[in-house]
PDB file of C-alpha atoms in Angstrom:
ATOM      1  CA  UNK I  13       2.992 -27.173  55.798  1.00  0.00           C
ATOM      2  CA  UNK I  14       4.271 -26.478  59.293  1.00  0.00           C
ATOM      3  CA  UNK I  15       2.656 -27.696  62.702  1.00  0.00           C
ATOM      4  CA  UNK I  16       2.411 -25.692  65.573  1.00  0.00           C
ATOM      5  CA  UNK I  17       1.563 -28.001  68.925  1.00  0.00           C
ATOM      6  CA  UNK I  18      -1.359 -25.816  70.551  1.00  0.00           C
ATOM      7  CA  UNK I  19      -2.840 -27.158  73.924  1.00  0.00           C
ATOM      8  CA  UNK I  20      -5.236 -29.597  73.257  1.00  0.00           C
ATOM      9  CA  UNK I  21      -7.893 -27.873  74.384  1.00  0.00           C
ATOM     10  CA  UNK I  22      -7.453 -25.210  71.861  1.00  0.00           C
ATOM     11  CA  UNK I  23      -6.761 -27.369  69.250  1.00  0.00           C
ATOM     12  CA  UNK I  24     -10.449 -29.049  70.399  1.00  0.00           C
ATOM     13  CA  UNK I  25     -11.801 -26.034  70.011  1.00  0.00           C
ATOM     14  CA  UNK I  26     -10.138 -25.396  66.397  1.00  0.00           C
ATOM     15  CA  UNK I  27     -11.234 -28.854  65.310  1.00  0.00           C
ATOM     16  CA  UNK I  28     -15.011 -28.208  66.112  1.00  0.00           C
ATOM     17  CA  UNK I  29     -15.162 -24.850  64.626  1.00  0.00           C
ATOM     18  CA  UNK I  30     -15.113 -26.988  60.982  1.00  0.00           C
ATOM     19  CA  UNK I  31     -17.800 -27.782  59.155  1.00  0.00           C
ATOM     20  CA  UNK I  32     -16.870 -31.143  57.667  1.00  0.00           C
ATOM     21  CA  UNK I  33     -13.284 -33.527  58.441  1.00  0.00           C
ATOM     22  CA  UNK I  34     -11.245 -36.434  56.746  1.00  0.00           C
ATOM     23  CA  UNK I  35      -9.369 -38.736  58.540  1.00  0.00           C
ATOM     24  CA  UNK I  36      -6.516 -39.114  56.032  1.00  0.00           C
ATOM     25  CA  UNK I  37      -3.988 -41.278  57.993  1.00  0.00           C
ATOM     26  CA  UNK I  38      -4.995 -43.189  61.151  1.00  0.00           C
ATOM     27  CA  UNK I  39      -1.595 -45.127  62.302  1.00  0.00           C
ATOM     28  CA  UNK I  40       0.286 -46.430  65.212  1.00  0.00           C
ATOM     29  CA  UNK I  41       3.173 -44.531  64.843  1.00  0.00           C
ATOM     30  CA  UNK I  42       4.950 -47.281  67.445  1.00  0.00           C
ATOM     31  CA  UNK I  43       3.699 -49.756  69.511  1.00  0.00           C
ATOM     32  CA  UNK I  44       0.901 -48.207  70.895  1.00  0.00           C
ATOM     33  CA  UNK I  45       1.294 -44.908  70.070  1.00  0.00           C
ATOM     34  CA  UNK I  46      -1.826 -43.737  67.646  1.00  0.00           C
ATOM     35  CA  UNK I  47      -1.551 -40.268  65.742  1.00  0.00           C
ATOM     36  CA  UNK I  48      -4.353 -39.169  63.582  1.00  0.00           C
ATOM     37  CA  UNK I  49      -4.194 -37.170  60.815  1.00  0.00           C
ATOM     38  CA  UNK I  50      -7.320 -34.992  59.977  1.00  0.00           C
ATOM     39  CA  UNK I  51      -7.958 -32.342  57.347  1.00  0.00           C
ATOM     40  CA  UNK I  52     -10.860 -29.425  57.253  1.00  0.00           C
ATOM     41  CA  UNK I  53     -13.377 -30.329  54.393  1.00  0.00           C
ATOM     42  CA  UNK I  54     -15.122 -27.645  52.927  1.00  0.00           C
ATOM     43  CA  UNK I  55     -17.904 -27.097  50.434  1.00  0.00           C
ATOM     44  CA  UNK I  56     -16.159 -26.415  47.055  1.00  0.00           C
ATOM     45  CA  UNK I  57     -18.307 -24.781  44.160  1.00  0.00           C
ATOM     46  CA  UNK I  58     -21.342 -25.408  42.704  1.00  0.00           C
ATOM     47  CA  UNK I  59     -21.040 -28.396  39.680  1.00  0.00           C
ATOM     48  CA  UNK I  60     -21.794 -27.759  36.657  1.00  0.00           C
ATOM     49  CA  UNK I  61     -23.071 -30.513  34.196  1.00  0.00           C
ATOM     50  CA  UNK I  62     -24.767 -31.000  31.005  1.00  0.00           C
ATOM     51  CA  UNK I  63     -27.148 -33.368  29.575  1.00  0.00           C
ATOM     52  CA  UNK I  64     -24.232 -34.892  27.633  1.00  0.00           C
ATOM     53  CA  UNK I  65     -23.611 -36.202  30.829  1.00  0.00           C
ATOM     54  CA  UNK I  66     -25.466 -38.396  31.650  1.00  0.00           C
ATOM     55  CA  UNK I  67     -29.209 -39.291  33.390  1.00  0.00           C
ATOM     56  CA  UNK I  68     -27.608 -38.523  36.979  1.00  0.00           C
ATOM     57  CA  UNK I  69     -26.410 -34.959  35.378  1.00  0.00           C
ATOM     58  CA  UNK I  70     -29.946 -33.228  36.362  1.00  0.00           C
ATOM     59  CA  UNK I  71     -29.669 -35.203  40.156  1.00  0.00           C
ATOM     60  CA  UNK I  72     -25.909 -34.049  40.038  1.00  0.00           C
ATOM     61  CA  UNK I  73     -26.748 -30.420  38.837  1.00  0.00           C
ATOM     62  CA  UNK I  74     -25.244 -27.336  41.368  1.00  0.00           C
ATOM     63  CA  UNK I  75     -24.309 -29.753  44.344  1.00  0.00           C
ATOM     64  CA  UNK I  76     -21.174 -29.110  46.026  1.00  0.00           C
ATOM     65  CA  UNK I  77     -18.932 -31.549  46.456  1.00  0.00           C
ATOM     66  CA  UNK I  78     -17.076 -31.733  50.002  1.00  0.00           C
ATOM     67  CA  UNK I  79     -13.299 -31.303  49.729  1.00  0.00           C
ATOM     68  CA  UNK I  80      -9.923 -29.820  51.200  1.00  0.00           C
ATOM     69  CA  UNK I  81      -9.066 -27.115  49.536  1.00  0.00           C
ATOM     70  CA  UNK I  82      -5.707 -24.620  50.101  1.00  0.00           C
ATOM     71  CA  UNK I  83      -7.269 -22.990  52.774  1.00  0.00           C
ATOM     72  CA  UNK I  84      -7.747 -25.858  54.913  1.00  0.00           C
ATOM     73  CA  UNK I  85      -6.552 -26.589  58.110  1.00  0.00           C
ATOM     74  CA  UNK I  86      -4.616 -29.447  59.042  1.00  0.00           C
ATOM     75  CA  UNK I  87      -4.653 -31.472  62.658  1.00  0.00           C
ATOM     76  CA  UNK I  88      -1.795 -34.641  63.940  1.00  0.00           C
ATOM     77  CA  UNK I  89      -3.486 -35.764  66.949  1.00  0.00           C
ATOM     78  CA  UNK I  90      -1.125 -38.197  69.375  1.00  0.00           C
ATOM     79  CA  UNK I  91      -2.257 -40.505  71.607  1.00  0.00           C
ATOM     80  CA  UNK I  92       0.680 -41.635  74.074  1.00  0.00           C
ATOM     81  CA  UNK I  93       1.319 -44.985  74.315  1.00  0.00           C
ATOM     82  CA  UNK I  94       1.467 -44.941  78.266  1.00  0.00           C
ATOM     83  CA  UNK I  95      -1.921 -43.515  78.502  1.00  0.00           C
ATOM     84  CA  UNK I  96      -4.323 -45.240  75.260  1.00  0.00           C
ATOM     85  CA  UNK I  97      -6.197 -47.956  76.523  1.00  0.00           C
ATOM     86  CA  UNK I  98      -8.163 -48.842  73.118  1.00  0.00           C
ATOM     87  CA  UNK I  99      -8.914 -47.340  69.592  1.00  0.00           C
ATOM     88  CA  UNK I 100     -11.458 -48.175  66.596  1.00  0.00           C
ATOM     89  CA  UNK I 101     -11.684 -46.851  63.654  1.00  0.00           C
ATOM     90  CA  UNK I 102     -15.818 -47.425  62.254  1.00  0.00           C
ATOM     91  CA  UNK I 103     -17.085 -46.620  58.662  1.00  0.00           C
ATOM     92  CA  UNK I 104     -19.352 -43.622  59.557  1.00  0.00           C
ATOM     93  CA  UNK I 105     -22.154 -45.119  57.146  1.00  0.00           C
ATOM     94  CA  UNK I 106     -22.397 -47.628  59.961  1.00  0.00           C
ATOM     95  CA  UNK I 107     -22.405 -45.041  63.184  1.00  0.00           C
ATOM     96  CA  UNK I 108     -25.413 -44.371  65.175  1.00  0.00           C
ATOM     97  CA  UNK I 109     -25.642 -40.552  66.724  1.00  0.00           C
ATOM     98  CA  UNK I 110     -24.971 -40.863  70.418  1.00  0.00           C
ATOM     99  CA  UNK I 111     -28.171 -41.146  72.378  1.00  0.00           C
ATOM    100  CA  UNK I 112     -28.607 -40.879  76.088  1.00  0.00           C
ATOM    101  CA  UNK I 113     -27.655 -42.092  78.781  1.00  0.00           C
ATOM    102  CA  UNK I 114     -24.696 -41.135  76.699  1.00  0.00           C
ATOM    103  CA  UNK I 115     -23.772 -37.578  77.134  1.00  0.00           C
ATOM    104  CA  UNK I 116     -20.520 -35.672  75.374  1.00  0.00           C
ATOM    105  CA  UNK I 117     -19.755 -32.138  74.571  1.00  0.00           C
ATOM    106  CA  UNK I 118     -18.268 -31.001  71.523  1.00  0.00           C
ATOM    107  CA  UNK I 119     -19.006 -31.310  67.750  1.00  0.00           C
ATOM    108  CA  UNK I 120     -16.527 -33.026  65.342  1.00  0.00           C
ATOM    109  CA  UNK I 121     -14.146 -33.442  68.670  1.00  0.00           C
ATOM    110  CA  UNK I 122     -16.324 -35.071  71.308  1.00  0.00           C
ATOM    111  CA  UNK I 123     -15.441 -35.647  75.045  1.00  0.00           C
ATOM    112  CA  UNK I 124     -17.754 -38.140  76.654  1.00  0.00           C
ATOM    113  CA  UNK I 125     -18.700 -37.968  80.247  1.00  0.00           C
ATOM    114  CA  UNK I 126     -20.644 -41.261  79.886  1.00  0.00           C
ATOM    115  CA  UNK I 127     -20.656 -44.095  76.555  1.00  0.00           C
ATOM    116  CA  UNK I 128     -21.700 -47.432  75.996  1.00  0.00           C
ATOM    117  CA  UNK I 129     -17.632 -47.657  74.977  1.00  0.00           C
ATOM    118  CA  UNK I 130     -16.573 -46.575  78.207  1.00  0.00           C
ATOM    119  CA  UNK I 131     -19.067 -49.041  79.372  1.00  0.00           C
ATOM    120  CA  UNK I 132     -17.872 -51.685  77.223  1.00  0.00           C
ATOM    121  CA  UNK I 133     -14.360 -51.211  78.095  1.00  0.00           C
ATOM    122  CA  UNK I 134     -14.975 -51.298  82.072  1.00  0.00           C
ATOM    123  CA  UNK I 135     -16.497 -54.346  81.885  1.00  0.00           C
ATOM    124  CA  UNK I 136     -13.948 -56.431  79.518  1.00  0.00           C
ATOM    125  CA  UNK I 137     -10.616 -54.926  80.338  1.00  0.00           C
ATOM    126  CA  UNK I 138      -8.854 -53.888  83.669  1.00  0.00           C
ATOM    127  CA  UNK I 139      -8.987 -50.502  83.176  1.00  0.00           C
ATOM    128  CA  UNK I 140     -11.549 -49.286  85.252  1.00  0.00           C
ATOM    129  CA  UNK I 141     -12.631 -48.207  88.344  1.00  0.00           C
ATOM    130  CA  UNK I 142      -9.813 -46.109  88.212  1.00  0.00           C
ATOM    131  CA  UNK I 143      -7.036 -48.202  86.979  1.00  0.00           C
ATOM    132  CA  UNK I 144      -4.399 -47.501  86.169  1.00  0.00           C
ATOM    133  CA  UNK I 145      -6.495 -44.046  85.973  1.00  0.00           C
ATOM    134  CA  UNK I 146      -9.584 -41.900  85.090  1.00  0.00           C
ATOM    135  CA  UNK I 147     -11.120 -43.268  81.744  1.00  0.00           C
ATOM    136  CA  UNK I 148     -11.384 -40.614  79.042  1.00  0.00           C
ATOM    137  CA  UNK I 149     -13.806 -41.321  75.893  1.00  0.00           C
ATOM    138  CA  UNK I 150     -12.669 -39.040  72.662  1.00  0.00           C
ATOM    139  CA  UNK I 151     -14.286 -39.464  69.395  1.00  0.00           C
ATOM    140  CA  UNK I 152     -13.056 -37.147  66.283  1.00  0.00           C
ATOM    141  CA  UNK I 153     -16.181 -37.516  64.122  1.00  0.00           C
ATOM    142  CA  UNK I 154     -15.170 -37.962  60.173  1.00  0.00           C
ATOM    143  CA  UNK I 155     -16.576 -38.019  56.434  1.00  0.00           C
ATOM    144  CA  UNK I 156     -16.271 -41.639  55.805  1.00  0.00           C
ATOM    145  CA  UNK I 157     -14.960 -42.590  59.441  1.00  0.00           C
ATOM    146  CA  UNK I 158     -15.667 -42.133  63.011  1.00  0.00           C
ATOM    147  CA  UNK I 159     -12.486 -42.491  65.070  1.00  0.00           C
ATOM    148  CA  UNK I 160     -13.345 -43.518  69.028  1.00  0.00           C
ATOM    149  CA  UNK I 161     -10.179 -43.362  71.371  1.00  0.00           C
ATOM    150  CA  UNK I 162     -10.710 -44.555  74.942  1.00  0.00           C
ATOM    151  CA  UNK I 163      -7.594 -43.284  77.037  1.00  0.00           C
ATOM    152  CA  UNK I 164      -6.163 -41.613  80.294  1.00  0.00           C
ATOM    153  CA  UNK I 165      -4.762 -38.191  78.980  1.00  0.00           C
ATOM    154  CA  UNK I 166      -5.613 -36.348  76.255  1.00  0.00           C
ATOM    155  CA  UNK I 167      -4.091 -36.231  73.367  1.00  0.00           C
ATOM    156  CA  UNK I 168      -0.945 -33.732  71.914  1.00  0.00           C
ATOM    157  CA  UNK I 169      -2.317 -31.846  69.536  1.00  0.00           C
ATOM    158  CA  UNK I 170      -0.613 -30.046  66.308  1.00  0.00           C
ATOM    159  CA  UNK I 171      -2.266 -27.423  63.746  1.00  0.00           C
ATOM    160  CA  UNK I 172      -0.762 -26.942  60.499  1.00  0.00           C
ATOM    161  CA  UNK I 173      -2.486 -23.695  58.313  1.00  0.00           C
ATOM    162  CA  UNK I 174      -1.946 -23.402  54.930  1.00  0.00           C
ATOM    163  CA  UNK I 175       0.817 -20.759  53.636  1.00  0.00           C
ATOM    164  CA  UNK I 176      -0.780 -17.358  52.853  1.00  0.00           C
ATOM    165  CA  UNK I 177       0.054 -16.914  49.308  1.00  0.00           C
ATOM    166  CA  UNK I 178      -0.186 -12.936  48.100  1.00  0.00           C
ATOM    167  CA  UNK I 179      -3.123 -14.066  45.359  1.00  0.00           C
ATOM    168  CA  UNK I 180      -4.645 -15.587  48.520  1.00  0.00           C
ATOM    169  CA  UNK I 181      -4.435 -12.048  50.712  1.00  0.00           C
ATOM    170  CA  UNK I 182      -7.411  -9.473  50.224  1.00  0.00           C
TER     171      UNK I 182
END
């Protein structure tokens, strides 16, 4: 699959138009440098099961499981090392919706204007008021993780489509 780097505001925008994301690598690529690799989940079809199957085969029974498939789209985020200030990485079973005073736009690719992290890390660390520039809050919300990044630039951005096979073409 190739990447194309897209500005990240476009590649924002491409991230939030999907329905469902996996974080599939979450790495410092070198000291301080954090890339993210995410991949478009999407509903696959209906299961079929039998009784033979067991007594969760009724509960079971035309749900769709969430999955990449070939015509997902892929997205390397990179956050520079001269501008991250902090990252975690939280089991999304464990995440509580943002609730105000917070306030962020976005949908699986969330700016913050205001967060209790962006509190947090004002009042433990020296960057704030400023220093060593304005505080930016992203969070790339995940199946099975939410990823928080607290930095002073956004990040690069890459977006990798799937090859357009001929059986793939209508």
């Amino acid at each position: 699959m190739l990447f194309r780097s897209v500005p990240w505001e476009e590649g924002a925008r491409l991230i939030n138009e999907c329905d469902y994301l996996f974080a599939t690598d979450v790495r410092e690529i070198e000291e301080l440098t954090l890339r993210l690799t995410i991949v478009e989940a999407k509903p696959q079809a209906p299961l079929e099961t039998s009784v033979a199957a067991g007594p969760l085969a009724s509960l079971m029974a035309g749900g769709r499981p969430i999955e990449e498939d070939e015509t997902c789209t892929h997205f390397k985020l990179l956050f520079d090392r001269n501008h991250l200030i902090s990252y975690t990485v939280l089991n999304e079973s464990y995440g509580k919706y943002p609730e105000p005073p917070e306030a962020f736009t976005g949908k699986l690719f969330r700016i913050f204007s205001h967060s209790h992290l962006l509190e947090f890390t004002e009042r433990t660390t020296h960057a704030s008021g400023g220093y060593p520039s304005v505080l930016m809050h992203f969070e790339i919300s995940c199946l099975n993780h939410v990823i928080d990044v607290i930095c002073t630039a956004p990040p690069k951005i890459a977006v990798g489509k799937p090859k357009t096979t001929p059986a793939m073409v209508n």
